[in-house]
Coordinates of C-alpha atoms and ligand atoms in Angstrom, one line a residue:
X1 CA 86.7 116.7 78.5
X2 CA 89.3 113.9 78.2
X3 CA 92.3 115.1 80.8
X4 CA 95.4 114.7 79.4
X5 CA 99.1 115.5 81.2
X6 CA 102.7 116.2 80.0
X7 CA 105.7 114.8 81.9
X8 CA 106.7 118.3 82.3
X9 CA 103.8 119.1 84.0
X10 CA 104.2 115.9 86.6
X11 CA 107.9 117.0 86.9
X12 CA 107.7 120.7 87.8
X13 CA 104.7 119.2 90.2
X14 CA 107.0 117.1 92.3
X15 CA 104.9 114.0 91.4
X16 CA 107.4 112.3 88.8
X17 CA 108.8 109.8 90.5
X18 CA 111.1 108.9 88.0
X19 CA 109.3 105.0 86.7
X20 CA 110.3 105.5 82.9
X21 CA 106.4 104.6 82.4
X22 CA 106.3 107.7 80.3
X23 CA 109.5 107.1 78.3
X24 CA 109.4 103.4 77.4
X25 CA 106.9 103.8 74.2
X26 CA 108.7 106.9 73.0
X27 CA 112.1 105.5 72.6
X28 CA 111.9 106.6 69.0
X29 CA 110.9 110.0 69.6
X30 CA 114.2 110.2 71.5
X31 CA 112.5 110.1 75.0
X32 CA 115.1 108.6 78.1
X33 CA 115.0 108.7 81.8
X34 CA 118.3 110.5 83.0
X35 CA 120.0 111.6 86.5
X36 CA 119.2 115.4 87.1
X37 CA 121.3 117.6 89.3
X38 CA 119.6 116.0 92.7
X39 CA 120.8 112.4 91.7
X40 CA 116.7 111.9 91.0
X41 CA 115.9 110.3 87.8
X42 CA 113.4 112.0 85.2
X43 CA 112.0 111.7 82.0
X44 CA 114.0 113.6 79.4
X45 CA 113.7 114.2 75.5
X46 CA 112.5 116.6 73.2
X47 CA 110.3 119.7 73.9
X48 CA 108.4 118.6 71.4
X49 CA 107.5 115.2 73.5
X50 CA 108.3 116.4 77.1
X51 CA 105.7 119.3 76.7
X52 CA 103.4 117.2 74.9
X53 CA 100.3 116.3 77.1
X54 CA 98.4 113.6 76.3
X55 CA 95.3 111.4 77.8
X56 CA 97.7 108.1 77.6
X57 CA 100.0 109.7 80.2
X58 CA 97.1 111.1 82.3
X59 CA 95.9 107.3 82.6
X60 CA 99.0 105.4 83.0
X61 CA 101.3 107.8 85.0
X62 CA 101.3 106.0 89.1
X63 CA 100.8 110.2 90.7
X64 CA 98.3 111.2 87.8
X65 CA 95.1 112.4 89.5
X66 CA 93.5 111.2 86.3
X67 CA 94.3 107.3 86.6
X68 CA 92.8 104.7 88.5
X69 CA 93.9 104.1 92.0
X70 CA 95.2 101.4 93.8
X71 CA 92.1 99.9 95.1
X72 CA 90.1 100.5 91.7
X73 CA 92.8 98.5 90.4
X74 CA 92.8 95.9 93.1
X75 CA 89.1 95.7 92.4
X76 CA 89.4 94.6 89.2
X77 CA 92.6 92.5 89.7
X78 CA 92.0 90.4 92.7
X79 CA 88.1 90.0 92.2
X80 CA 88.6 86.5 94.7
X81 CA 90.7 88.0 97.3
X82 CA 88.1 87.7 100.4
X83 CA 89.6 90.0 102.9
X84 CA 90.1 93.9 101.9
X85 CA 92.5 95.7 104.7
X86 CA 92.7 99.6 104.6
X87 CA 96.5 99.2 105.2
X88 CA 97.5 95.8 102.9
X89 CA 94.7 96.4 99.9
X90 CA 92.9 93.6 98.9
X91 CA 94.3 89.9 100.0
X92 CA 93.9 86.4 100.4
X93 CA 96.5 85.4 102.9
X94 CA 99.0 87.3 105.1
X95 CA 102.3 85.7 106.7
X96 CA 105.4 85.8 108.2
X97 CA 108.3 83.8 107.8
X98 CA 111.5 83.0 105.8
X99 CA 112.9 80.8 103.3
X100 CA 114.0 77.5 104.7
X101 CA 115.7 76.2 101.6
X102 CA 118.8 76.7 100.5
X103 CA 120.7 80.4 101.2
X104 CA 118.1 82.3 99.8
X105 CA 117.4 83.8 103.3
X106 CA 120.9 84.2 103.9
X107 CA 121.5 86.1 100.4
X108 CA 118.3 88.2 100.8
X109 CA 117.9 92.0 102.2
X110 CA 114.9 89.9 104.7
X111 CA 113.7 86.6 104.7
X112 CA 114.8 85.7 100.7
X113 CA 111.1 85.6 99.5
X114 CA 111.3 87.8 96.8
X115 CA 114.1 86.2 95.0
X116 CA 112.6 82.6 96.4
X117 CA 109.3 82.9 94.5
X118 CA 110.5 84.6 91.3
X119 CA 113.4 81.3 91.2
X120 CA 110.1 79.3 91.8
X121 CA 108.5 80.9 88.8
X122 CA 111.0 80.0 86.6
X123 CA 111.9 76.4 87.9
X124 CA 108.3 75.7 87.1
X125 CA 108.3 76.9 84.2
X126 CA 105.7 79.8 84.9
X127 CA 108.0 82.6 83.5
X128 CA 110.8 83.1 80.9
X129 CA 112.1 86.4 82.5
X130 CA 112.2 88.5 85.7
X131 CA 112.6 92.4 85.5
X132 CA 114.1 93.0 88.7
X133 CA 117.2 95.1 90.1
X134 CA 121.0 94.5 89.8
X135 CA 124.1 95.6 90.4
X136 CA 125.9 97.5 87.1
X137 CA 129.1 95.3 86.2
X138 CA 130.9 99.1 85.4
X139 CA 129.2 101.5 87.3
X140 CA 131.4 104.3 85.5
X141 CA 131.0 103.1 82.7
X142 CA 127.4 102.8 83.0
X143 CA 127.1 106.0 85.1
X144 CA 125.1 104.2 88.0
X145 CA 125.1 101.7 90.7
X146 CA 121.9 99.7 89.8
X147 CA 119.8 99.5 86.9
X148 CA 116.7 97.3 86.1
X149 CA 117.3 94.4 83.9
X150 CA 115.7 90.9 82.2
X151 CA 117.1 88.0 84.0
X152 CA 116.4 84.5 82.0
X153 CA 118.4 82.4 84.6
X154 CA 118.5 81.3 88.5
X155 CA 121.7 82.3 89.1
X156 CA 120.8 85.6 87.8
X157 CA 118.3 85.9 89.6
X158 CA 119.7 85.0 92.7
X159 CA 122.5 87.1 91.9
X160 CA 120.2 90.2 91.9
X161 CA 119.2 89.8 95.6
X162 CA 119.0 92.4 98.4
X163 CA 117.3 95.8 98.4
X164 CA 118.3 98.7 96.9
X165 CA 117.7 102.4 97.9
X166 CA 118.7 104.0 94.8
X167 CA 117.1 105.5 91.5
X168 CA 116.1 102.8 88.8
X169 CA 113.2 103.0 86.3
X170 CA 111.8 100.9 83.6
X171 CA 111.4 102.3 80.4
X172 CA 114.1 99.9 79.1
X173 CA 112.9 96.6 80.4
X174 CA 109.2 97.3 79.6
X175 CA 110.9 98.1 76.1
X176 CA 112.5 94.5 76.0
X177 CA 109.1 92.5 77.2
X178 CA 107.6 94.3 73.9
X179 CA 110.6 93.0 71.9
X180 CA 110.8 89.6 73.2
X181 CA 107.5 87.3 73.5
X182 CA 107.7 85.6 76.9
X183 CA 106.2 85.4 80.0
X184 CA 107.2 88.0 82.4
X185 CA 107.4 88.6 86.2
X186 CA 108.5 91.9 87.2
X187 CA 109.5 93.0 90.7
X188 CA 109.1 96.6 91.7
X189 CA 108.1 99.0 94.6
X190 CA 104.6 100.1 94.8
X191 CA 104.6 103.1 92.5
X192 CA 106.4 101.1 89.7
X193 CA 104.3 97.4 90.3
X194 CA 101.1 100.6 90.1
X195 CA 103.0 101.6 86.9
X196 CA 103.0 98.4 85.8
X197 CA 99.8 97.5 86.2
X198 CA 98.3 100.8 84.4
X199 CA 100.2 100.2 81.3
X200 CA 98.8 96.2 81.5
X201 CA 95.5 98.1 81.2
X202 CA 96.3 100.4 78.2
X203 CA 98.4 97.7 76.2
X204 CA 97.6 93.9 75.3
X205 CA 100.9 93.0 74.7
X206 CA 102.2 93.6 78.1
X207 CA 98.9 92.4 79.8
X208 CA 99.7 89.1 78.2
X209 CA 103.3 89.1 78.3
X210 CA 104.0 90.5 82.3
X211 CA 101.9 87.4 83.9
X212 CA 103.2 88.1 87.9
X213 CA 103.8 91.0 89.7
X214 CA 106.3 91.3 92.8
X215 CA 105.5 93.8 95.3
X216 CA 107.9 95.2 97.9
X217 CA 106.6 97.3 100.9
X218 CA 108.1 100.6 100.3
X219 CA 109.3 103.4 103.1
X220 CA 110.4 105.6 100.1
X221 CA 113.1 105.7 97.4
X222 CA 115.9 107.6 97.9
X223 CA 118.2 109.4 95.3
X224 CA 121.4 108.3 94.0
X225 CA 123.3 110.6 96.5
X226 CA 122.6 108.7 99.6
X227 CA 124.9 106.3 98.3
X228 CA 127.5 109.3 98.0
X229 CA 126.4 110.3 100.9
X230 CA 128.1 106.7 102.3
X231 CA 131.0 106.9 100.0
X232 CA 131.8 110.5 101.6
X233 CA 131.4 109.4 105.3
X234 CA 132.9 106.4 105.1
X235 CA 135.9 108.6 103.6
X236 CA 136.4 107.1 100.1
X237 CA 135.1 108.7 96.6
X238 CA 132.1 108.6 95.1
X239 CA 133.0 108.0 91.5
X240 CA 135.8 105.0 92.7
X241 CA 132.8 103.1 94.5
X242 CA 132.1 99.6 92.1
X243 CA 129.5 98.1 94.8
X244 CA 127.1 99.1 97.2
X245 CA 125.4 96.6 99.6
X246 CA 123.3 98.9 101.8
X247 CA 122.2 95.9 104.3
X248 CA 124.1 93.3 105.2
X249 CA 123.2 90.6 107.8
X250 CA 126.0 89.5 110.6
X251 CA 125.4 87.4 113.5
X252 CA 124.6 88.9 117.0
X253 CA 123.5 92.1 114.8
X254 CA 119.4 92.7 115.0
X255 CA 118.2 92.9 111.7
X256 CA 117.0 96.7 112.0
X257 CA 120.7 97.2 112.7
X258 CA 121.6 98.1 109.0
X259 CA 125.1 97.8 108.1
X260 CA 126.3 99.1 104.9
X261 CA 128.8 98.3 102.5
X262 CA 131.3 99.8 100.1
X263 CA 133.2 97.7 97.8
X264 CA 135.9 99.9 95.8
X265 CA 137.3 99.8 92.6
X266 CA 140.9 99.0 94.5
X267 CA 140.0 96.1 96.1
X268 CA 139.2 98.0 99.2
X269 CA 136.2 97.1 101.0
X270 CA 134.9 99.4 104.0
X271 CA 131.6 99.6 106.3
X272 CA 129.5 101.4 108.5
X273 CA 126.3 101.0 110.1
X274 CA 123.7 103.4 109.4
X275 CA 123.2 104.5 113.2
X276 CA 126.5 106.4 112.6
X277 CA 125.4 108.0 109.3
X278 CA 124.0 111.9 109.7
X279 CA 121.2 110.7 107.4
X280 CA 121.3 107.0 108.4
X281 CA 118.0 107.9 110.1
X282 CA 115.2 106.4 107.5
X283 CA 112.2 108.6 109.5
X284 CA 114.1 111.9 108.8
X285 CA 113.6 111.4 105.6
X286 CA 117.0 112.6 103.6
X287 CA 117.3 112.2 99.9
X288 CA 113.2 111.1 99.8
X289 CA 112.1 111.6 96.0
X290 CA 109.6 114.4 96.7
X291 CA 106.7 112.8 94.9
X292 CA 107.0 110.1 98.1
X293 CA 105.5 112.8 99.6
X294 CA 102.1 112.2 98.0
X295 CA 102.0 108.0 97.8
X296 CA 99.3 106.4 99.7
X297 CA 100.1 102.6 99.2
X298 CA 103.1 101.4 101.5
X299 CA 102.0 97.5 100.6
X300 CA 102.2 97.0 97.0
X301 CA 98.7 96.6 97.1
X302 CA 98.4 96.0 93.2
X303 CA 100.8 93.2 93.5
X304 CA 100.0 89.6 93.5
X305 CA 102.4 89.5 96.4
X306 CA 104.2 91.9 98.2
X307 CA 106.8 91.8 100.4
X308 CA 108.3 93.8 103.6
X309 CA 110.5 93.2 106.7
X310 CA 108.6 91.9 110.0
X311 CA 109.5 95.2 112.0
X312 CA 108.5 93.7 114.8
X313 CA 109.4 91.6 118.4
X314 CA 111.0 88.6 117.3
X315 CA 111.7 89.3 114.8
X316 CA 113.1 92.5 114.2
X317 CA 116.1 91.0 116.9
X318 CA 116.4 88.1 114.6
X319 CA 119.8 88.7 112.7
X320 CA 119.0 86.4 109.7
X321 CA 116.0 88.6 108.6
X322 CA 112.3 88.0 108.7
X323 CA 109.6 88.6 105.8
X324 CA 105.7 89.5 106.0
X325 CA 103.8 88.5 102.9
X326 CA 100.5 89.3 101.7
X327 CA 99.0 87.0 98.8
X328 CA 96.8 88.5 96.6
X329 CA 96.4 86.2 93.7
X330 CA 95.3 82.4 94.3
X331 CA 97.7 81.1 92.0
X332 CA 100.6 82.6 94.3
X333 CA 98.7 81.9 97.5
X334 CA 98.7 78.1 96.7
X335 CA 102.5 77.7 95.3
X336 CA 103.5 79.8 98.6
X337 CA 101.3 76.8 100.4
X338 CA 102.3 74.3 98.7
X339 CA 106.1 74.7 99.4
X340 CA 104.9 75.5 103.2
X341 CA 103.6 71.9 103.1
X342 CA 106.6 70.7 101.6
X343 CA 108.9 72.3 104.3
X344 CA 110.6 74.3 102.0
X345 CA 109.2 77.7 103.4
X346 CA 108.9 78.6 106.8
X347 CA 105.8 80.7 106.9
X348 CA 102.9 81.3 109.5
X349 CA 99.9 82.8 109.1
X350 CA 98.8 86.0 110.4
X351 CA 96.1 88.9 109.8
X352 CA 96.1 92.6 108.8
X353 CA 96.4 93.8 111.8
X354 CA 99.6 92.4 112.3
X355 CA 101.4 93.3 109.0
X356 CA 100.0 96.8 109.7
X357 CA 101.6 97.1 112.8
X358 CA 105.5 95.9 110.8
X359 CA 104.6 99.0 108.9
X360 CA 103.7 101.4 111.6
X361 CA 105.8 104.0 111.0
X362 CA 105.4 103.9 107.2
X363 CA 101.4 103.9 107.4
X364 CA 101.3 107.1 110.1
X365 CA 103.9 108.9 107.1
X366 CA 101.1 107.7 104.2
X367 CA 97.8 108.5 106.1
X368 CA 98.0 110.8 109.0
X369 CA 101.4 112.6 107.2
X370 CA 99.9 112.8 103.7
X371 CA 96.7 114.2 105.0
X372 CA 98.3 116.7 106.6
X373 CA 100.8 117.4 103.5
X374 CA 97.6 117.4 101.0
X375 CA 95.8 120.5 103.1
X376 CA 99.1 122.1 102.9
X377 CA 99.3 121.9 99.4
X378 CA 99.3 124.7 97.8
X379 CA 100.8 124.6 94.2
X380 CA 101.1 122.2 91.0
X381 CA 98.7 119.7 89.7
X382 CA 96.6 118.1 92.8
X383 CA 97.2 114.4 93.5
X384 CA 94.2 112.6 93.8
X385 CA 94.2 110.5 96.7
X386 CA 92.8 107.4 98.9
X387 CA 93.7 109.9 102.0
X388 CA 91.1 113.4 102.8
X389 CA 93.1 116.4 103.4
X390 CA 93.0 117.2 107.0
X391 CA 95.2 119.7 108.5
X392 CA 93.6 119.4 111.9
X393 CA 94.2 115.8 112.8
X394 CA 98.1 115.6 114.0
X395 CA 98.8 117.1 117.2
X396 CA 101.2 120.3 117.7
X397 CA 104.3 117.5 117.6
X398 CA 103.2 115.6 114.5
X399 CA 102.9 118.2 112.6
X400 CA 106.1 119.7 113.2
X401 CA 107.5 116.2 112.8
X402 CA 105.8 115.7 109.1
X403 CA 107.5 119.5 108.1
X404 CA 110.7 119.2 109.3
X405 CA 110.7 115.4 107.5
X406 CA 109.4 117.1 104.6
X407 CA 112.1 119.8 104.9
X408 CA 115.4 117.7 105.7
X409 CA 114.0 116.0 102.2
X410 CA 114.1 119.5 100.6
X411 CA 116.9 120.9 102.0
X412 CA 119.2 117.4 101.8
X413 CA 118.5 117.8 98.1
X414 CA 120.2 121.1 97.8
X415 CA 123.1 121.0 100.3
X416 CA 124.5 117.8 99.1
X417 CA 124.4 119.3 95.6
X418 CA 125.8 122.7 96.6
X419 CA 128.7 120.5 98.4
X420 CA 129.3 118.8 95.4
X421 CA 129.7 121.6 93.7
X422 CA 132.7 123.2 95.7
X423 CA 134.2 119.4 97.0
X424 CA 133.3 120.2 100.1
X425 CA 131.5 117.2 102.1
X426 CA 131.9 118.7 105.3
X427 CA 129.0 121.1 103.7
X428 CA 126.4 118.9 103.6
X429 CA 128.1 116.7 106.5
X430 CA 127.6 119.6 109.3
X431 CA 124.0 120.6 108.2
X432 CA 122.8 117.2 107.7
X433 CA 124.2 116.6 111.7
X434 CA 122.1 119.7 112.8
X435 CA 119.1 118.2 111.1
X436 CA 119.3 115.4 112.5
X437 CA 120.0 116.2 115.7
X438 CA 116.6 118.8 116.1
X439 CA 114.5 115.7 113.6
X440 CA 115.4 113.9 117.2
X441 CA 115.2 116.1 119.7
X442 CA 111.4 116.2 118.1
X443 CA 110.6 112.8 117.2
X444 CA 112.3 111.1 120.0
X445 CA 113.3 113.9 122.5
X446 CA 116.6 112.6 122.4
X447 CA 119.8 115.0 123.6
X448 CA 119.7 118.8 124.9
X449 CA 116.9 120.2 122.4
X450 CA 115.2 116.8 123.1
X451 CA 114.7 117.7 126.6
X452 CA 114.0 121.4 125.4
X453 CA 110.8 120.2 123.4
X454 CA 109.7 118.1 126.4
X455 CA 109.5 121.0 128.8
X456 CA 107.8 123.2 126.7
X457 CA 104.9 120.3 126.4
X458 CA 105.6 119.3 123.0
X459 CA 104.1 115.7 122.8
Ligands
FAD501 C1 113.3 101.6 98.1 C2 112.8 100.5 99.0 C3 112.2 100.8 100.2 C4 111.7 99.8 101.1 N1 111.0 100.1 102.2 C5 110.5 99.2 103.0 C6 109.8 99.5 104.2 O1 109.6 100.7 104.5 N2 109.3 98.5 105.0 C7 109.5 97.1 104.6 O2 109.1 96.3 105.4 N3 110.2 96.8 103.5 C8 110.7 97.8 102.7 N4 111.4 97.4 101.5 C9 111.4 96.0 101.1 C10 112.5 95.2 101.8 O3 113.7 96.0 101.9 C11 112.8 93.9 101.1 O4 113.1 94.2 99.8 C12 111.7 92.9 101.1 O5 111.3 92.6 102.4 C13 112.0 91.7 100.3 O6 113.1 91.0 100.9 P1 113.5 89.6 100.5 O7 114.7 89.2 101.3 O8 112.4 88.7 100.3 O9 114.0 89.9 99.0 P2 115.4 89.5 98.2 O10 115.5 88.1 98.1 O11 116.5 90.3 98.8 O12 115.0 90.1 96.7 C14 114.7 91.4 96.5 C15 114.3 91.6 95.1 O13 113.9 92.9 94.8 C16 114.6 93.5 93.8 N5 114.9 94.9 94.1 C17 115.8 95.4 94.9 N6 115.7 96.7 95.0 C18 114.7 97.1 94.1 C19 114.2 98.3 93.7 N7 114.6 99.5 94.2 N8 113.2 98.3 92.8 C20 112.7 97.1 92.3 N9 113.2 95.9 92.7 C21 114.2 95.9 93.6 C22 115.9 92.6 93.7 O14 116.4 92.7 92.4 C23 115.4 91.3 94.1 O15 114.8 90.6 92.9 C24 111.9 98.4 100.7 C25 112.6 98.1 99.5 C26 113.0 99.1 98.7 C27 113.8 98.7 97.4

């Protein structure tokens, strides 16, 4: 029997995670992707089409247990790519470096690759378009901080550099590459380059239109409150926000440092580094879009390239931000080459192993984490994954770590919204301190409880 899914069904299972996949060929059916109450975005429309369960959504949704996963992709792909890596996927080359031309290092979240080689694409002609993240121009108007968009130029693609940790999703882009003939490159996390690549699959026009994939190493996407979640703590209000840098680079400052900035509608500009945030903790996991929860591919590993951070000695301390790459397809492996020999990139090679460990923390959440989260699942559709359930591996420690993660997810969720609700921060504020201070006292038995959970053997 053919399976077939709804987005209801992926919804109410906690595996939406928002891409607009679903949406962006049922514009005319009145099918969206909108905010719900958690700040999350999810399909909406119609009963008629959100109930709906079809085999095209069981093949092309990124968390449907019914479509073909990353490395069956990969497979098919990257059939050249020598080396296969259980952490980076298939590749052909792995390295770490920066840009050494022009301020593309200096405008970028890490070393400036991502927006370097999609600017490369253009220059030479490869591409017409990139679908990549931006800043809204009105975020009021517009009712968000970032959306995805089509930029034709350099300066808008430079313009659209840095990270983002907020909701974005597709459905409108993938929309425009049907409009508009072109060659495409679009730049997305994991989930959404997987997204990509299973609508390539299903639909020639995209296959021949989106001709590069950009991959960026993903710890997980966080909902649009986190960036309230600043606003509040950094005492100014939500809706007056116009801007949000959440990383920005400073001299004598280590590049894990992140610093974030606010710019207001005012003229008012004010900062704070994430240390000093209750949930400025990225392993406690607040805000986490729940379907993170069940994603096994930290790499981008159906990317032509991917790109994360070098979380590791030097460069971690290195204030101007360092990237690791992994090249999957030859055609990017020998422009990235190419401009190595020409002295406009500063890359070295390196192996798996060493990408891996820039990851570490990421990879234990995504193997030993979602094993342990798959035995314990108990309701909704069943993901399908490259990990075996196993409830036994983590010790005592870790598996208290990955519940209370998963909780402080849950719970941040809720007490942000409930604190909205009655315009009272300090709400949320005071819980999200208590959770972060036991997610400590676990993970790094740090402060009073720390010690606590030390004595009692908790390791
Ligand atoms: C949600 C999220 C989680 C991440 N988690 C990790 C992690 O755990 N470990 C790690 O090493 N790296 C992670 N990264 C990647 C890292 O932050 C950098 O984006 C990456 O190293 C590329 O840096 P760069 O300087 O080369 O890119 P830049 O030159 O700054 O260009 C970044 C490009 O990505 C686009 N972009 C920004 N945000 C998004 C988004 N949300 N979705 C799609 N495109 C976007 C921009 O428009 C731009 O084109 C994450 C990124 C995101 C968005």
């Amino acid at each position: 029997m053919t399976a077939a899914l709804s987005p209801r069904e992926m919804v109410r299972s906690g595996l939406c995670i928002g891409c607009g996949g679903c949406a962006a060929h049922a514009a005319a059916r009145g099918a969206a992707m909108a905010f719900d109450g958690h700040g999350l975005l999810r399909p909406s429309g119609p009963g008629d089409w959100y109930r709906e369960r079809s085999p095209a959504l069981a093949r092309t949704c990124p968390f449907s247990p019914h479509a073909a996963n990353e490395d069956e992709l990969a497979a098919r792909l990257f059939t050249g790519a020598p080396q296969a890596d259980a952490a980076t996927g298939r590749y052909r080359a792995a390295y770490v470096g920066h840009v050494a031309e022009q301020d593309f290092r200096s405008r970028g979240s890490s070393g400036g690759l991502a927006s370097w080689l999609a600017v490369e694409l253009l220059r030479r002609g490869r591409i017409d378009a990139l679908a990549h993240v931006a800043a809204c121009d009105e975020p009021r108007r517009d009712g968000r901080l970032f959306r995805y968009r089509l930029s034709r130029s350099e300066g808008e693609i430079r313009a659209g550099a840095q990270s983002r940790y907020y909701p974005v999703e597709l459905s409108q882009v993938l929309a425009g590459i049907l409009a508009v003939p072109g060659r495409y490159a679009v730049v997305g996390i994991p989930c959404f380059v997987k997204a990509v690549q299973l609508l390539r699959r299903e639909h020639p026009l995209l296959r021949e239109r989106i001709r590069y994939t950009l991959g960026l190493f993903c710890g997980h996407m966080k909902s649009a409150r986190f960036a309230d979640s600043l606003a509040w703590q950094m005492g100014v209000a939500p809706d007056e926000v116009r801007a949000v840098a959440f990383r920005t680079k400073a001299p004598q400052r280590p590049a894990n440092w992140y610093r974030a900035r606010l710019a207001m509608g005012d003229g008012r500009v004010v900062e704070q580094d994430w240390w000093h945030l209750v949930d400025g903790d990225w392993g406690a996991g607040f805000f986490m879009d729940p379907a993170c929860n069940f994603c096994d591919d930290v790499m981008a590993e159906t990317a032509d390239v991917s790109f994360g951070d070098a979380w590791v000695e030097p460069y971690a301390s290195d204030w101007q931000g360092t990237n690791v790459v992994v090249a999957r397809s030859a055609e990017v492996a020998a422009l990235l080459e190419e401009a190595v020999a020409q002295g406009r990139l500063a890359l070295a090679p390196v192996d798996a192993a060493f990408v891996a460990r820039t990851q570490a923390a990421g990879l234990r959440q995504r193997r030993e984490g979602l094993a342990y989260r798959l035995a314990r699942r108990r309701a909704g559709i069943v993901p399908r994954k490259r990990v075996a359930p196993d409830a036994q591996r983590p010790n005592a420690r870790r598996r208290l770590i990955y519940r209370m993660r998963r909780s402080i997810s849950r719970w941040s969720h809720r007490m942000f919204r409930l604190a909205r609700r009655f315009g009272a921060p300090w709400l949320y504020l005071r819980w999200a301190r208590l959770a972060l201070a036991a997610y400590h006292a676990l993970a790094y038995h740090r402060g009073r409880w720390g010690r606590l959970v030390e004595r009692i053997g908790l390791r």
